[in-house]
């Protein structure tokens, strides 16, 4: 039976959405990213999104059949919802009013149309827990970080790395300079936590250990 690490457990169980971000050395970070995502699903029953923004050609092609690996966050958008019950809407138009205003025009509506029947929400990338794999600092991600800095700032960070250059920037830092690879580091942590890797996690770690 798996023994949950209390520090990780606290962060995972209070989170609503989890992203696993793999460093640009994809041949070593992507296998660990897949293994970590498998661990989270197996032990905590939680899904997570895996991201890698580097050169896909250096990543073992077998890994792409193991998991859905995304290269960028979903672009944010504004979603407007209208409760049109008891209203027979026939047209929905929009137009620009001046340089900075967009007008949405819906017709016809009932005479007494309450404002609270219109709501809006911002949809897109939003994570409250980010697991960073093989990153000495988040800025090592280049444009992926600079273009999404707000997403990172709003999230708790679990920092997993074996580099002596690591800045210990995480809410939780799992950093071991003595580990010869990140795959070996996380494999040893799995043993420590009593987690027997699933078939997917095992295959991914074997790929990482062979690099």
PDB file of C-alpha atoms in Angstrom:
ATOM      1  CA  UNK A   1       0.000   0.000   0.000  1.00  0.00           C
ATOM      2  CA  UNK A   2       1.252   3.470  -0.823  1.00  0.00           C
ATOM      3  CA  UNK A   3       2.327   5.727   2.046  1.00  0.00           C
ATOM      4  CA  UNK A   4       1.326   9.256   1.173  1.00  0.00           C
ATOM      5  CA  UNK A   5       3.962  11.929   1.778  1.00  0.00           C
ATOM      6  CA  UNK A   6       2.145  14.428   4.006  1.00  0.00           C
ATOM      7  CA  UNK A   7       3.739  17.491   2.383  1.00  0.00           C
ATOM      8  CA  UNK A   8       2.664  16.437  -1.104  1.00  0.00           C
ATOM      9  CA  UNK A   9      -0.689  15.202   0.160  1.00  0.00           C
ATOM     10  CA  UNK A  10      -1.548  18.597   1.641  1.00  0.00           C
ATOM     11  CA  UNK A  11      -0.763  20.384  -1.623  1.00  0.00           C
ATOM     12  CA  UNK A  12      -2.537  17.889  -3.885  1.00  0.00           C
ATOM     13  CA  UNK A  13      -5.669  17.438  -1.788  1.00  0.00           C
ATOM     14  CA  UNK A  14      -6.340  21.162  -1.451  1.00  0.00           C
ATOM     15  CA  UNK A  15      -5.744  21.829  -5.153  1.00  0.00           C
ATOM     16  CA  UNK A  16      -8.448  21.989  -7.816  1.00  0.00           C
ATOM     17  CA  UNK A  17      -6.290  21.768 -10.949  1.00  0.00           C
ATOM     18  CA  UNK A  18      -2.769  20.407 -11.385  1.00  0.00           C
ATOM     19  CA  UNK A  19      -0.176  20.988 -14.097  1.00  0.00           C
ATOM     20  CA  UNK A  20       3.050  19.024 -14.507  1.00  0.00           C
ATOM     21  CA  UNK A  21       5.604  21.212 -16.291  1.00  0.00           C
ATOM     22  CA  UNK A  22       8.605  19.415 -17.823  1.00  0.00           C
ATOM     23  CA  UNK A  23      11.902  21.264 -18.256  1.00  0.00           C
ATOM     24  CA  UNK A  24      13.402  21.786 -21.703  1.00  0.00           C
ATOM     25  CA  UNK A  25      15.708  18.744 -21.398  1.00  0.00           C
ATOM     26  CA  UNK A  26      12.774  16.675 -22.549  1.00  0.00           C
ATOM     27  CA  UNK A  27      14.628  13.387 -22.881  1.00  0.00           C
ATOM     28  CA  UNK A  28      15.009  13.344 -19.082  1.00  0.00           C
ATOM     29  CA  UNK A  29      12.101  15.474 -17.830  1.00  0.00           C
ATOM     30  CA  UNK A  30       9.161  14.153 -19.867  1.00  0.00           C
ATOM     31  CA  UNK A  31       9.520  10.545 -18.584  1.00  0.00           C
ATOM     32  CA  UNK A  32       9.445  11.863 -15.015  1.00  0.00           C
ATOM     33  CA  UNK A  33       6.482  14.104 -15.801  1.00  0.00           C
ATOM     34  CA  UNK A  34       4.475  11.097 -17.004  1.00  0.00           C
ATOM     35  CA  UNK A  35       5.517   9.052 -13.956  1.00  0.00           C
ATOM     36  CA  UNK A  36       4.519  11.859 -11.568  1.00  0.00           C
ATOM     37  CA  UNK A  37       1.133  12.274 -13.289  1.00  0.00           C
ATOM     38  CA  UNK A  38       0.591   8.510 -12.962  1.00  0.00           C
ATOM     39  CA  UNK A  39       1.518   8.630  -9.270  1.00  0.00           C
ATOM     40  CA  UNK A  40      -0.969  11.442  -8.617  1.00  0.00           C
ATOM     41  CA  UNK A  41      -3.742   9.547 -10.399  1.00  0.00           C
ATOM     42  CA  UNK A  42      -2.974   6.172  -8.803  1.00  0.00           C
ATOM     43  CA  UNK A  43      -2.556   7.419  -5.235  1.00  0.00           C
ATOM     44  CA  UNK A  44      -4.838  10.443  -5.073  1.00  0.00           C
ATOM     45  CA  UNK A  45      -7.299   9.733  -7.887  1.00  0.00           C
ATOM     46  CA  UNK A  46      -6.538  13.104  -9.462  1.00  0.00           C
ATOM     47  CA  UNK A  47      -5.927  13.962 -13.102  1.00  0.00           C
ATOM     48  CA  UNK A  48      -3.194  16.394 -14.116  1.00  0.00           C
ATOM     49  CA  UNK A  49      -2.131  18.061 -17.358  1.00  0.00           C
ATOM     50  CA  UNK A  50       1.411  17.499 -18.667  1.00  0.00           C
ATOM     51  CA  UNK A  51       3.243  20.281 -20.523  1.00  0.00           C
ATOM     52  CA  UNK A  52       6.520  20.313 -22.433  1.00  0.00           C
ATOM     53  CA  UNK A  53       7.445  23.329 -24.544  1.00  0.00           C
ATOM     54  CA  UNK A  54      10.840  22.170 -25.799  1.00  0.00           C
ATOM     55  CA  UNK A  55      12.066  20.217 -28.820  1.00  0.00           C
ATOM     56  CA  UNK A  56       9.805  17.188 -29.256  1.00  0.00           C
ATOM     57  CA  UNK A  57      12.372  15.440 -31.471  1.00  0.00           C
ATOM     58  CA  UNK A  58      14.658  14.759 -28.476  1.00  0.00           C
ATOM     59  CA  UNK A  59      11.882  12.967 -26.579  1.00  0.00           C
ATOM     60  CA  UNK A  60      11.544   9.195 -26.968  1.00  0.00           C
ATOM     61  CA  UNK A  61       8.584   8.739 -29.324  1.00  0.00           C
ATOM     62  CA  UNK A  62       7.196   5.874 -27.214  1.00  0.00           C
ATOM     63  CA  UNK A  63       6.286   8.383 -24.517  1.00  0.00           C
ATOM     64  CA  UNK A  64       3.702  10.119 -26.687  1.00  0.00           C
ATOM     65  CA  UNK A  65       1.552   6.986 -26.596  1.00  0.00           C
ATOM     66  CA  UNK A  66       1.729   6.989 -22.796  1.00  0.00           C
ATOM     67  CA  UNK A  67       0.233  10.431 -22.173  1.00  0.00           C
ATOM     68  CA  UNK A  68      -1.236  13.541 -23.764  1.00  0.00           C
ATOM     69  CA  UNK A  69       1.641  16.022 -23.671  1.00  0.00           C
ATOM     70  CA  UNK A  70       0.672  19.609 -24.414  1.00  0.00           C
ATOM     71  CA  UNK A  71       3.078  22.304 -25.614  1.00  0.00           C
ATOM     72  CA  UNK A  72       1.215  25.416 -24.444  1.00  0.00           C
ATOM     73  CA  UNK A  73      -1.490  26.595 -22.098  1.00  0.00           C
ATOM     74  CA  UNK A  74      -4.989  27.068 -23.469  1.00  0.00           C
ATOM     75  CA  UNK A  75      -5.539  30.695 -24.421  1.00  0.00           C
ATOM     76  CA  UNK A  76      -7.797  32.561 -22.003  1.00  0.00           C
ATOM     77  CA  UNK A  77     -11.183  33.727 -23.225  1.00  0.00           C
ATOM     78  CA  UNK A  78     -14.269  35.455 -21.861  1.00  0.00           C
ATOM     79  CA  UNK A  79     -17.404  33.298 -21.737  1.00  0.00           C
ATOM     80  CA  UNK A  80     -20.712  35.163 -21.476  1.00  0.00           C
ATOM     81  CA  UNK A  81     -23.800  33.209 -20.380  1.00  0.00           C
ATOM     82  CA  UNK A  82     -27.384  34.429 -20.775  1.00  0.00           C
ATOM     83  CA  UNK A  83     -30.433  32.843 -19.178  1.00  0.00           C
ATOM     84  CA  UNK A  84     -32.983  33.199 -21.980  1.00  0.00           C
ATOM     85  CA  UNK A  85     -35.813  31.172 -20.433  1.00  0.00           C
ATOM     86  CA  UNK A  86     -39.255  32.466 -21.487  1.00  0.00           C
ATOM     87  CA  UNK A  87     -37.543  34.451 -24.238  1.00  0.00           C
ATOM     88  CA  UNK A  88     -37.594  33.514 -27.908  1.00  0.00           C
ATOM     89  CA  UNK A  89     -34.193  34.825 -29.004  1.00  0.00           C
ATOM     90  CA  UNK A  90     -33.931  35.161 -32.764  1.00  0.00           C
ATOM     91  CA  UNK A  91     -30.678  37.078 -33.330  1.00  0.00           C
ATOM     92  CA  UNK A  92     -27.327  37.518 -31.608  1.00  0.00           C
ATOM     93  CA  UNK A  93     -25.085  40.256 -33.015  1.00  0.00           C
ATOM     94  CA  UNK A  94     -21.902  41.964 -31.900  1.00  0.00           C
ATOM     95  CA  UNK A  95     -20.118  45.101 -33.012  1.00  0.00           C
ATOM     96  CA  UNK A  96     -17.379  47.473 -31.905  1.00  0.00           C
ATOM     97  CA  UNK A  97     -18.398  50.714 -30.231  1.00  0.00           C
ATOM     98  CA  UNK A  98     -15.387  52.987 -30.514  1.00  0.00           C
ATOM     99  CA  UNK A  99     -11.845  51.679 -30.156  1.00  0.00           C
ATOM    100  CA  UNK A 100     -12.192  49.686 -26.969  1.00  0.00           C
ATOM    101  CA  UNK A 101     -15.761  48.492 -26.472  1.00  0.00           C
ATOM    102  CA  UNK A 102     -17.415  45.359 -27.840  1.00  0.00           C
ATOM    103  CA  UNK A 103     -21.217  45.312 -27.761  1.00  0.00           C
ATOM    104  CA  UNK A 104     -23.200  42.064 -27.749  1.00  0.00           C
ATOM    105  CA  UNK A 105     -26.801  42.559 -28.891  1.00  0.00           C
ATOM    106  CA  UNK A 106     -29.421  39.875 -28.247  1.00  0.00           C
ATOM    107  CA  UNK A 107     -33.032  40.218 -29.384  1.00  0.00           C
ATOM    108  CA  UNK A 108     -35.851  40.018 -28.758  1.00  0.00           C
ATOM    109  CA  UNK A 109     -36.024  39.817 -24.961  1.00  0.00           C
ATOM    110  CA  UNK A 110     -38.868  40.097 -22.462  1.00  0.00           C
ATOM    111  CA  UNK A 111     -39.776  43.580 -21.219  1.00  0.00           C
ATOM    112  CA  UNK A 112     -38.522  42.892 -17.714  1.00  0.00           C
ATOM    113  CA  UNK A 113     -35.142  41.270 -18.287  1.00  0.00           C
ATOM    114  CA  UNK A 114     -33.152  41.110 -15.036  1.00  0.00           C
ATOM    115  CA  UNK A 115     -29.431  41.912 -15.141  1.00  0.00           C
ATOM    116  CA  UNK A 116     -28.617  38.858 -13.047  1.00  0.00           C
ATOM    117  CA  UNK A 117     -29.616  36.659 -15.988  1.00  0.00           C
ATOM    118  CA  UNK A 118     -26.317  37.633 -17.617  1.00  0.00           C
ATOM    119  CA  UNK A 119     -23.080  36.218 -16.217  1.00  0.00           C
ATOM    120  CA  UNK A 120     -19.518  35.907 -17.413  1.00  0.00           C
ATOM    121  CA  UNK A 121     -16.470  33.826 -16.670  1.00  0.00           C
ATOM    122  CA  UNK A 122     -12.833  33.828 -17.756  1.00  0.00           C
ATOM    123  CA  UNK A 123     -11.867  30.385 -19.062  1.00  0.00           C
ATOM    124  CA  UNK A 124      -8.447  29.062 -19.970  1.00  0.00           C
ATOM    125  CA  UNK A 125      -5.284  28.024 -18.151  1.00  0.00           C
ATOM    126  CA  UNK A 126      -5.747  28.140 -14.402  1.00  0.00           C
ATOM    127  CA  UNK A 127      -3.794  25.897 -12.071  1.00  0.00           C
ATOM    128  CA  UNK A 128      -3.449  26.152  -8.313  1.00  0.00           C
ATOM    129  CA  UNK A 129      -0.717  23.495  -8.178  1.00  0.00           C
ATOM    130  CA  UNK A 130       2.221  23.268 -10.583  1.00  0.00           C
ATOM    131  CA  UNK A 131       4.815  20.492 -10.422  1.00  0.00           C
ATOM    132  CA  UNK A 132       8.043  21.649 -12.076  1.00  0.00           C
ATOM    133  CA  UNK A 133      10.391  18.922 -13.333  1.00  0.00           C
ATOM    134  CA  UNK A 134      14.091  19.597 -13.984  1.00  0.00           C
ATOM    135  CA  UNK A 135      14.025  23.388 -13.762  1.00  0.00           C
ATOM    136  CA  UNK A 136      16.734  25.220 -11.824  1.00  0.00           C
ATOM    137  CA  UNK A 137      14.388  28.200 -11.908  1.00  0.00           C
ATOM    138  CA  UNK A 138      11.081  28.791 -13.648  1.00  0.00           C
ATOM    139  CA  UNK A 139      12.577  31.317 -16.064  1.00  0.00           C
ATOM    140  CA  UNK A 140      14.501  28.408 -17.638  1.00  0.00           C
ATOM    141  CA  UNK A 141      11.255  27.761 -19.528  1.00  0.00           C
ATOM    142  CA  UNK A 142      11.827  30.928 -21.572  1.00  0.00           C
ATOM    143  CA  UNK A 143       8.738  32.204 -23.389  1.00  0.00           C
ATOM    144  CA  UNK A 144       6.505  29.554 -21.841  1.00  0.00           C
ATOM    145  CA  UNK A 145       7.154  31.136 -18.443  1.00  0.00           C
ATOM    146  CA  UNK A 146       7.314  34.801 -19.444  1.00  0.00           C
ATOM    147  CA  UNK A 147       4.011  34.593 -21.340  1.00  0.00           C
ATOM    148  CA  UNK A 148       2.250  32.792 -18.482  1.00  0.00           C
ATOM    149  CA  UNK A 149       3.925  34.337 -15.457  1.00  0.00           C
ATOM    150  CA  UNK A 150       0.607  35.163 -13.782  1.00  0.00           C
ATOM    151  CA  UNK A 151      -0.439  31.484 -13.912  1.00  0.00           C
ATOM    152  CA  UNK A 152       2.761  30.492 -12.097  1.00  0.00           C
ATOM    153  CA  UNK A 153       2.479  33.307  -9.554  1.00  0.00           C
ATOM    154  CA  UNK A 154      -0.998  32.171  -8.484  1.00  0.00           C
ATOM    155  CA  UNK A 155      -0.028  28.509  -8.009  1.00  0.00           C
ATOM    156  CA  UNK A 156       1.718  26.501  -5.340  1.00  0.00           C
ATOM    157  CA  UNK A 157       4.902  24.982  -6.795  1.00  0.00           C
ATOM    158  CA  UNK A 158       6.433  21.556  -6.196  1.00  0.00           C
ATOM    159  CA  UNK A 159      10.017  21.755  -7.445  1.00  0.00           C
ATOM    160  CA  UNK A 160      11.632  18.423  -8.451  1.00  0.00           C
ATOM    161  CA  UNK A 161      15.241  18.535  -9.623  1.00  0.00           C
ATOM    162  CA  UNK A 162      18.724  17.089  -9.184  1.00  0.00           C
ATOM    163  CA  UNK A 163      20.753  20.122 -10.261  1.00  0.00           C
ATOM    164  CA  UNK A 164      23.108  21.918  -7.820  1.00  0.00           C
ATOM    165  CA  UNK A 165      22.041  25.134  -9.568  1.00  0.00           C
ATOM    166  CA  UNK A 166      18.457  24.759  -8.351  1.00  0.00           C
ATOM    167  CA  UNK A 167      17.133  27.900  -6.632  1.00  0.00           C
ATOM    168  CA  UNK A 168      14.726  26.073  -4.269  1.00  0.00           C
ATOM    169  CA  UNK A 169      11.879  28.249  -5.530  1.00  0.00           C
ATOM    170  CA  UNK A 170       9.052  25.868  -4.678  1.00  0.00           C
ATOM    171  CA  UNK A 171       6.474  25.743  -1.922  1.00  0.00           C
ATOM    172  CA  UNK A 172       7.907  22.231  -1.631  1.00  0.00           C
ATOM    173  CA  UNK A 173      11.390  21.400  -2.942  1.00  0.00           C
ATOM    174  CA  UNK A 174      12.307  17.793  -3.752  1.00  0.00           C
ATOM    175  CA  UNK A 175      15.891  18.448  -4.785  1.00  0.00           C
ATOM    176  CA  UNK A 176      18.759  15.962  -4.465  1.00  0.00           C
ATOM    177  CA  UNK A 177      22.133  16.895  -5.959  1.00  0.00           C
ATOM    178  CA  UNK A 178      23.461  13.377  -5.369  1.00  0.00           C
ATOM    179  CA  UNK A 179      20.934  11.747  -7.714  1.00  0.00           C
ATOM    180  CA  UNK A 180      22.525  10.978 -11.077  1.00  0.00           C
ATOM    181  CA  UNK A 181      19.232  11.617 -12.898  1.00  0.00           C
ATOM    182  CA  UNK A 182      15.767  12.974 -12.174  1.00  0.00           C
ATOM    183  CA  UNK A 183      14.314   9.558 -13.032  1.00  0.00           C
ATOM    184  CA  UNK A 184      16.502   7.949 -10.366  1.00  0.00           C
ATOM    185  CA  UNK A 185      15.536  10.677  -7.898  1.00  0.00           C
ATOM    186  CA  UNK A 186      11.809  10.169  -8.349  1.00  0.00           C
ATOM    187  CA  UNK A 187      12.158   6.367  -8.452  1.00  0.00           C
ATOM    188  CA  UNK A 188      13.859   6.499  -5.034  1.00  0.00           C
ATOM    189  CA  UNK A 189      11.063   8.759  -3.772  1.00  0.00           C
ATOM    190  CA  UNK A 190       8.450   6.281  -4.991  1.00  0.00           C
ATOM    191  CA  UNK A 191      10.219   3.566  -2.962  1.00  0.00           C
ATOM    192  CA  UNK A 192      10.347   5.875   0.059  1.00  0.00           C
ATOM    193  CA  UNK A 193       6.617   6.581  -0.249  1.00  0.00           C
ATOM    194  CA  UNK A 194       5.773   2.895  -0.679  1.00  0.00           C
ATOM    195  CA  UNK A 195       4.365   3.470  -4.154  1.00  0.00           C
ATOM    196  CA  UNK A 196       4.660   0.574  -6.589  1.00  0.00           C
ATOM    197  CA  UNK A 197       4.776   2.291 -10.001  1.00  0.00           C
ATOM    198  CA  UNK A 198       2.014   1.435 -12.445  1.00  0.00           C
ATOM    199  CA  UNK A 199       2.865  -0.042 -15.839  1.00  0.00           C
ATOM    200  CA  UNK A 200       2.768   3.439 -17.381  1.00  0.00           C
ATOM    201  CA  UNK A 201       4.966   4.982 -14.683  1.00  0.00           C
ATOM    202  CA  UNK A 202       7.432   2.077 -14.856  1.00  0.00           C
ATOM    203  CA  UNK A 203       7.796   2.257 -18.643  1.00  0.00           C
ATOM    204  CA  UNK A 204       8.318   6.005 -18.512  1.00  0.00           C
ATOM    205  CA  UNK A 205      10.954   5.795 -15.784  1.00  0.00           C
ATOM    206  CA  UNK A 206      12.793   3.041 -17.673  1.00  0.00           C
ATOM    207  CA  UNK A 207      12.995   5.369 -20.670  1.00  0.00           C
ATOM    208  CA  UNK A 208      14.301   8.139 -18.423  1.00  0.00           C
ATOM    209  CA  UNK A 209      16.875   5.888 -16.758  1.00  0.00           C
ATOM    210  CA  UNK A 210      18.178   4.707 -20.130  1.00  0.00           C
ATOM    211  CA  UNK A 211      19.041   8.247 -21.301  1.00  0.00           C
TER     212      UNK A 211
END
